[in-house]
């Protein structure tokens, strides 16, 4: 019995360590969700960054990629505090709902996806799926590894004193500088800061850094999104680690590829012409 449990734990650890190195492969093999090439690129590029900007056209699947990214991050790293933020509660709830639909297999186009994520959610009641929709405190879920994903409700004056390991801003082209400054502070504390009595800090492993992701459709050059996009793009071009920018034009969902081969479009030329 002990041997069997030890072997099961060793297998679990191997899968987690492998997933941390190969997040896209983890999504495809464990969640059973196949990604478009540009979607895989967004996830791979963001995985090791501390600040990332996603500027995406309509139907590029920004919310879908974001929800899947947050699910993967939460399940592969224990005790993660992940916050979904948006100028209005409805937008952050939309991202959370997308995550919930993926977990519960409510998206008809995702054929054959697995139950892995929903089975990792802590269920406080027998008749509950563990996902809460509190209109006052926000929507949230907690995994068995201690990771929490929640929406943040409130303005820059009320959404304070929170800690976060990952801030995900959805449709952030219209967030204000004040809101961004107040909420970015959630990720300010360095995860490598630790203290204790009788502990050799030199032997403790380096923790993963906190992340901030700005995901949005395009805005104007007066927006906070543009400031972060420009800053991140310059640092990415200079080769400074930790910064990532991606600009998904309508050509990507119009002519997507999967494994390098043309795939069915997510957007029609007629829709682009009409807009």
Tab-separated table of C-alpha atoms in Angstrom:
chain	number	residue	atom	x	y	z
A	1	UNK	CA	0.000	0.000	0.000
A	2	UNK	CA	2.808	2.404	0.929
A	3	UNK	CA	4.686	1.530	-2.236
A	4	UNK	CA	1.585	2.078	-4.352
A	5	UNK	CA	0.955	5.514	-2.822
A	6	UNK	CA	4.627	6.456	-3.168
A	7	UNK	CA	4.567	5.475	-6.832
A	8	UNK	CA	1.365	7.464	-7.402
A	9	UNK	CA	2.879	10.562	-5.796
A	10	UNK	CA	6.071	10.191	-7.820
A	11	UNK	CA	4.022	9.952	-11.021
A	12	UNK	CA	2.023	13.037	-9.998
A	13	UNK	CA	5.240	14.989	-9.331
A	14	UNK	CA	6.692	13.976	-12.700
A	15	UNK	CA	3.547	15.180	-14.495
A	16	UNK	CA	3.572	18.521	-12.635
A	17	UNK	CA	7.272	19.149	-13.329
A	18	UNK	CA	6.805	18.174	-16.972
A	19	UNK	CA	3.780	20.484	-17.268
A	20	UNK	CA	5.728	23.419	-15.853
A	21	UNK	CA	8.290	22.991	-18.626
A	22	UNK	CA	5.739	22.329	-21.372
A	23	UNK	CA	2.480	24.222	-20.654
A	24	UNK	CA	1.052	23.865	-24.162
A	25	UNK	CA	1.688	20.115	-24.209
A	26	UNK	CA	0.104	19.916	-20.729
A	27	UNK	CA	-3.037	21.645	-22.022
A	28	UNK	CA	-3.243	19.310	-24.986
A	29	UNK	CA	-2.470	16.039	-23.189
A	30	UNK	CA	-4.033	16.629	-19.749
A	31	UNK	CA	-6.908	19.025	-20.496
A	32	UNK	CA	-7.359	17.390	-23.922
A	33	UNK	CA	-7.693	20.772	-25.653
A	34	UNK	CA	-5.944	21.372	-28.965
A	35	UNK	CA	-4.702	24.911	-29.574
A	36	UNK	CA	-4.254	26.952	-32.717
A	37	UNK	CA	-0.606	27.781	-33.394
A	38	UNK	CA	-0.986	31.456	-32.491
A	39	UNK	CA	-2.810	30.522	-29.256
A	40	UNK	CA	0.040	28.183	-28.318
A	41	UNK	CA	2.533	30.974	-29.064
A	42	UNK	CA	0.720	33.372	-26.721
A	43	UNK	CA	0.798	30.860	-23.870
A	44	UNK	CA	4.440	29.875	-24.408
A	45	UNK	CA	5.567	33.487	-24.672
A	46	UNK	CA	3.703	34.538	-21.546
A	47	UNK	CA	4.694	31.532	-19.413
A	48	UNK	CA	8.054	32.883	-18.200
A	49	UNK	CA	7.240	36.593	-18.364
A	50	UNK	CA	6.539	38.946	-15.484
A	51	UNK	CA	4.651	41.429	-17.677
A	52	UNK	CA	2.764	40.516	-20.848
A	53	UNK	CA	0.504	42.434	-23.247
A	54	UNK	CA	-1.979	40.676	-25.522
A	55	UNK	CA	-3.595	42.923	-28.121
A	56	UNK	CA	-6.094	40.814	-30.018
A	57	UNK	CA	-8.654	41.291	-32.749
A	58	UNK	CA	-12.244	40.202	-32.437
A	59	UNK	CA	-12.747	36.417	-32.451
A	60	UNK	CA	-9.075	35.797	-31.733
A	61	UNK	CA	-10.104	33.957	-28.558
A	62	UNK	CA	-8.461	36.327	-26.079
A	63	UNK	CA	-10.790	35.393	-23.215
A	64	UNK	CA	-10.522	31.692	-24.078
A	65	UNK	CA	-6.700	31.803	-24.091
A	66	UNK	CA	-6.721	33.781	-20.850
A	67	UNK	CA	-9.073	31.383	-19.067
A	68	UNK	CA	-7.054	28.369	-20.203
A	69	UNK	CA	-3.805	30.051	-19.151
A	70	UNK	CA	-5.125	30.791	-15.657
A	71	UNK	CA	-6.377	27.214	-15.258
A	72	UNK	CA	-2.975	25.828	-16.258
A	73	UNK	CA	-1.069	28.193	-13.989
A	74	UNK	CA	-3.305	27.416	-11.018
A	75	UNK	CA	-3.071	23.657	-11.352
A	76	UNK	CA	0.700	23.502	-11.940
A	77	UNK	CA	1.797	25.857	-9.141
A	78	UNK	CA	0.436	25.457	-5.591
A	79	UNK	CA	-0.938	28.311	-3.480
A	80	UNK	CA	-1.310	30.666	-6.449
A	81	UNK	CA	-3.551	33.684	-5.893
A	82	UNK	CA	-4.920	34.644	-9.292
A	83	UNK	CA	-7.035	37.782	-9.699
A	84	UNK	CA	-9.185	38.600	-12.735
A	85	UNK	CA	-9.620	42.364	-13.015
A	86	UNK	CA	-11.620	44.577	-15.349
A	87	UNK	CA	-13.027	48.120	-15.267
A	88	UNK	CA	-16.523	46.661	-14.790
A	89	UNK	CA	-17.500	43.519	-12.873
A	90	UNK	CA	-19.318	42.082	-15.887
A	91	UNK	CA	-16.107	41.809	-17.906
A	92	UNK	CA	-14.134	39.991	-15.199
A	93	UNK	CA	-17.110	37.682	-14.663
A	94	UNK	CA	-17.159	36.930	-18.402
A	95	UNK	CA	-13.571	35.687	-18.205
A	96	UNK	CA	-14.406	33.626	-15.121
A	97	UNK	CA	-17.488	32.216	-16.876
A	98	UNK	CA	-15.334	31.179	-19.837
A	99	UNK	CA	-13.014	29.344	-17.428
A	100	UNK	CA	-16.035	27.699	-15.802
A	101	UNK	CA	-17.460	26.636	-19.175
A	102	UNK	CA	-14.135	25.071	-20.175
A	103	UNK	CA	-13.913	23.204	-16.861
A	104	UNK	CA	-17.511	21.951	-17.079
A	105	UNK	CA	-17.211	21.083	-20.781
A	106	UNK	CA	-19.986	23.492	-21.757
A	107	UNK	CA	-18.251	24.616	-24.959
A	108	UNK	CA	-19.499	22.511	-27.860
A	109	UNK	CA	-16.471	23.238	-30.064
A	110	UNK	CA	-14.121	21.670	-27.469
A	111	UNK	CA	-14.785	18.048	-28.213
A	112	UNK	CA	-13.307	15.422	-25.901
A	113	UNK	CA	-11.901	17.804	-23.249
A	114	UNK	CA	-11.126	16.245	-19.867
A	115	UNK	CA	-12.554	16.567	-16.325
A	116	UNK	CA	-9.131	17.117	-14.755
A	117	UNK	CA	-9.622	20.745	-13.708
A	118	UNK	CA	-13.170	20.427	-12.356
A	119	UNK	CA	-12.063	17.415	-10.293
A	120	UNK	CA	-9.300	19.499	-8.679
A	121	UNK	CA	-11.758	22.099	-7.324
A	122	UNK	CA	-12.464	21.937	-3.580
A	123	UNK	CA	-16.159	21.239	-2.976
A	124	UNK	CA	-17.334	22.528	0.412
A	125	UNK	CA	-20.811	21.005	0.003
A	126	UNK	CA	-21.914	17.678	-1.414
A	127	UNK	CA	-24.334	19.346	-3.836
A	128	UNK	CA	-21.837	21.996	-4.971
A	129	UNK	CA	-19.256	22.062	-7.767
A	130	UNK	CA	-17.033	24.289	-5.597
A	131	UNK	CA	-17.469	27.402	-7.766
A	132	UNK	CA	-19.003	30.396	-5.985
A	133	UNK	CA	-20.794	33.378	-7.520
A	134	UNK	CA	-20.909	35.949	-4.759
A	135	UNK	CA	-22.129	39.295	-6.104
A	136	UNK	CA	-20.576	41.114	-3.158
A	137	UNK	CA	-17.181	39.427	-2.777
A	138	UNK	CA	-16.751	38.283	-6.380
A	139	UNK	CA	-16.671	34.908	-8.138
A	140	UNK	CA	-14.076	32.367	-7.072
A	141	UNK	CA	-12.852	28.790	-6.882
A	142	UNK	CA	-10.126	27.014	-4.911
A	143	UNK	CA	-8.078	23.970	-5.928
A	144	UNK	CA	-6.813	21.186	-3.683
A	145	UNK	CA	-3.260	22.507	-4.096
A	146	UNK	CA	-4.286	25.781	-2.435
A	147	UNK	CA	-4.487	27.875	-5.614
A	148	UNK	CA	-7.361	30.357	-5.842
A	149	UNK	CA	-8.849	32.087	-8.889
A	150	UNK	CA	-11.183	34.997	-8.171
A	151	UNK	CA	-12.657	38.114	-9.742
A	152	UNK	CA	-11.953	41.489	-8.128
A	153	UNK	CA	-14.973	43.692	-7.582
A	154	UNK	CA	-14.650	47.418	-6.945
A	155	UNK	CA	-12.924	50.620	-7.994
A	156	UNK	CA	-9.357	51.709	-7.314
A	157	UNK	CA	-10.606	53.151	-4.005
A	158	UNK	CA	-12.270	49.963	-2.763
A	159	UNK	CA	-10.187	47.188	-4.370
A	160	UNK	CA	-7.241	47.494	-1.999
A	161	UNK	CA	-5.137	45.436	0.425
A	162	UNK	CA	-5.195	42.300	-1.722
A	163	UNK	CA	-2.265	40.020	-2.518
A	164	UNK	CA	-1.872	38.376	-5.889
A	165	UNK	CA	0.598	36.201	-7.768
A	166	UNK	CA	-1.064	36.848	-11.113
A	167	UNK	CA	-3.169	39.825	-12.195
A	168	UNK	CA	-5.144	39.222	-15.381
A	169	UNK	CA	-6.645	42.422	-16.819
A	170	UNK	CA	-9.335	41.713	-19.409
A	171	UNK	CA	-10.360	44.417	-21.929
A	172	UNK	CA	-7.966	46.797	-20.250
A	173	UNK	CA	-7.788	49.389	-23.059
A	174	UNK	CA	-10.074	51.621	-20.991
A	175	UNK	CA	-8.602	51.166	-17.497
A	176	UNK	CA	-7.280	54.332	-15.912
A	177	UNK	CA	-3.750	54.935	-14.717
A	178	UNK	CA	-5.108	55.250	-11.181
A	179	UNK	CA	-6.896	51.879	-11.316
A	180	UNK	CA	-3.835	50.165	-12.792
A	181	UNK	CA	-1.453	51.644	-10.220
A	182	UNK	CA	-3.726	50.654	-7.321
A	183	UNK	CA	-4.268	47.065	-8.478
A	184	UNK	CA	-0.790	46.331	-9.843
A	185	UNK	CA	0.351	46.750	-6.240
A	186	UNK	CA	-1.346	43.402	-5.504
A	187	UNK	CA	1.688	41.737	-7.143
A	188	UNK	CA	4.293	44.023	-5.575
A	189	UNK	CA	5.624	41.657	-2.908
A	190	UNK	CA	8.524	39.511	-4.131
A	191	UNK	CA	7.642	35.823	-3.816
A	192	UNK	CA	11.260	35.056	-2.873
A	193	UNK	CA	10.927	37.089	0.328
A	194	UNK	CA	10.848	34.618	3.222
A	195	UNK	CA	11.829	34.791	6.853
A	196	UNK	CA	11.998	32.400	9.784
A	197	UNK	CA	13.989	31.280	12.825
A	198	UNK	CA	16.641	28.609	12.401
A	199	UNK	CA	16.170	28.360	8.613
A	200	UNK	CA	19.020	28.581	6.111
A	201	UNK	CA	17.582	30.914	3.471
A	202	UNK	CA	20.405	30.061	1.060
A	203	UNK	CA	19.115	26.519	0.513
A	204	UNK	CA	15.502	27.465	-0.217
A	205	UNK	CA	14.582	27.130	-3.911
A	206	UNK	CA	13.913	30.248	-5.970
A	207	UNK	CA	10.197	30.845	-6.376
A	208	UNK	CA	8.490	31.791	-9.647
A	209	UNK	CA	7.915	35.547	-10.072
A	210	UNK	CA	4.523	37.220	-9.942
A	211	UNK	CA	2.875	38.004	-13.271
A	212	UNK	CA	0.729	40.767	-14.731
A	213	UNK	CA	-1.111	40.149	-18.013
A	214	UNK	CA	-2.822	42.959	-19.933
A	215	UNK	CA	-5.261	41.446	-22.442
A	216	UNK	CA	-7.427	43.586	-24.655
A	217	UNK	CA	-8.669	44.552	-28.054
A	218	UNK	CA	-6.850	47.579	-29.435
A	219	UNK	CA	-7.375	51.035	-27.956
A	220	UNK	CA	-5.910	54.442	-28.720
A	221	UNK	CA	-2.443	55.793	-27.894
A	222	UNK	CA	-3.748	57.760	-24.903
A	223	UNK	CA	-4.655	54.568	-23.046
A	224	UNK	CA	-2.754	52.871	-20.233
A	225	UNK	CA	-2.701	49.732	-22.387
A	226	UNK	CA	-0.672	51.579	-25.045
A	227	UNK	CA	1.857	52.700	-22.424
A	228	UNK	CA	2.381	49.122	-21.230
A	229	UNK	CA	2.399	47.775	-24.797
A	230	UNK	CA	5.093	50.258	-25.846
A	231	UNK	CA	7.183	49.676	-22.711
A	232	UNK	CA	6.973	45.878	-22.955
A	233	UNK	CA	7.627	45.859	-26.707
A	234	UNK	CA	10.789	47.950	-26.338
A	235	UNK	CA	12.131	45.713	-23.569
A	236	UNK	CA	11.220	42.549	-25.483
A	237	UNK	CA	13.021	43.823	-28.597
A	238	UNK	CA	16.086	44.658	-26.482
A	239	UNK	CA	16.083	41.090	-25.188
A	240	UNK	CA	15.353	41.944	-21.568
A	241	UNK	CA	13.890	38.814	-19.904
A	242	UNK	CA	10.406	38.899	-18.443
A	243	UNK	CA	8.608	41.030	-21.041
A	244	UNK	CA	6.280	39.761	-23.750
A	245	UNK	CA	4.029	41.422	-26.310
A	246	UNK	CA	1.806	39.859	-28.947
A	247	UNK	CA	-0.315	41.632	-31.562
A	248	UNK	CA	-2.970	39.296	-32.961
A	249	UNK	CA	-4.467	40.979	-36.014
A	250	UNK	CA	-7.647	39.752	-37.728
A	251	UNK	CA	-5.437	37.804	-40.154
A	252	UNK	CA	-4.677	35.247	-37.424
A	253	UNK	CA	-8.259	34.054	-36.736
A	254	UNK	CA	-9.068	34.547	-40.443
A	255	UNK	CA	-6.243	32.221	-41.554
A	256	UNK	CA	-5.336	30.100	-38.502
A	257	UNK	CA	-3.011	27.129	-38.563
A	258	UNK	CA	-2.726	24.083	-36.354
A	259	UNK	CA	0.590	22.229	-36.316
A	260	UNK	CA	1.583	24.414	-39.260
A	261	UNK	CA	-1.374	23.318	-41.389
A	262	UNK	CA	-4.301	25.588	-42.427
A	263	UNK	CA	-7.350	25.213	-40.183
A	264	UNK	CA	-10.994	26.333	-40.229
A	265	UNK	CA	-11.218	30.131	-39.702
A	266	UNK	CA	-12.614	31.646	-36.511
A	267	UNK	CA	-13.600	34.818	-38.346
A	268	UNK	CA	-15.106	35.566	-41.757
A	269	UNK	CA	-13.962	38.173	-44.270
A	270	UNK	CA	-17.555	39.374	-44.488
A	271	UNK	CA	-17.535	40.212	-40.769
A	272	UNK	CA	-14.288	42.137	-41.140
A	273	UNK	CA	-15.630	44.057	-44.160
A	274	UNK	CA	-18.868	44.893	-42.319
A	275	UNK	CA	-16.959	46.229	-39.306
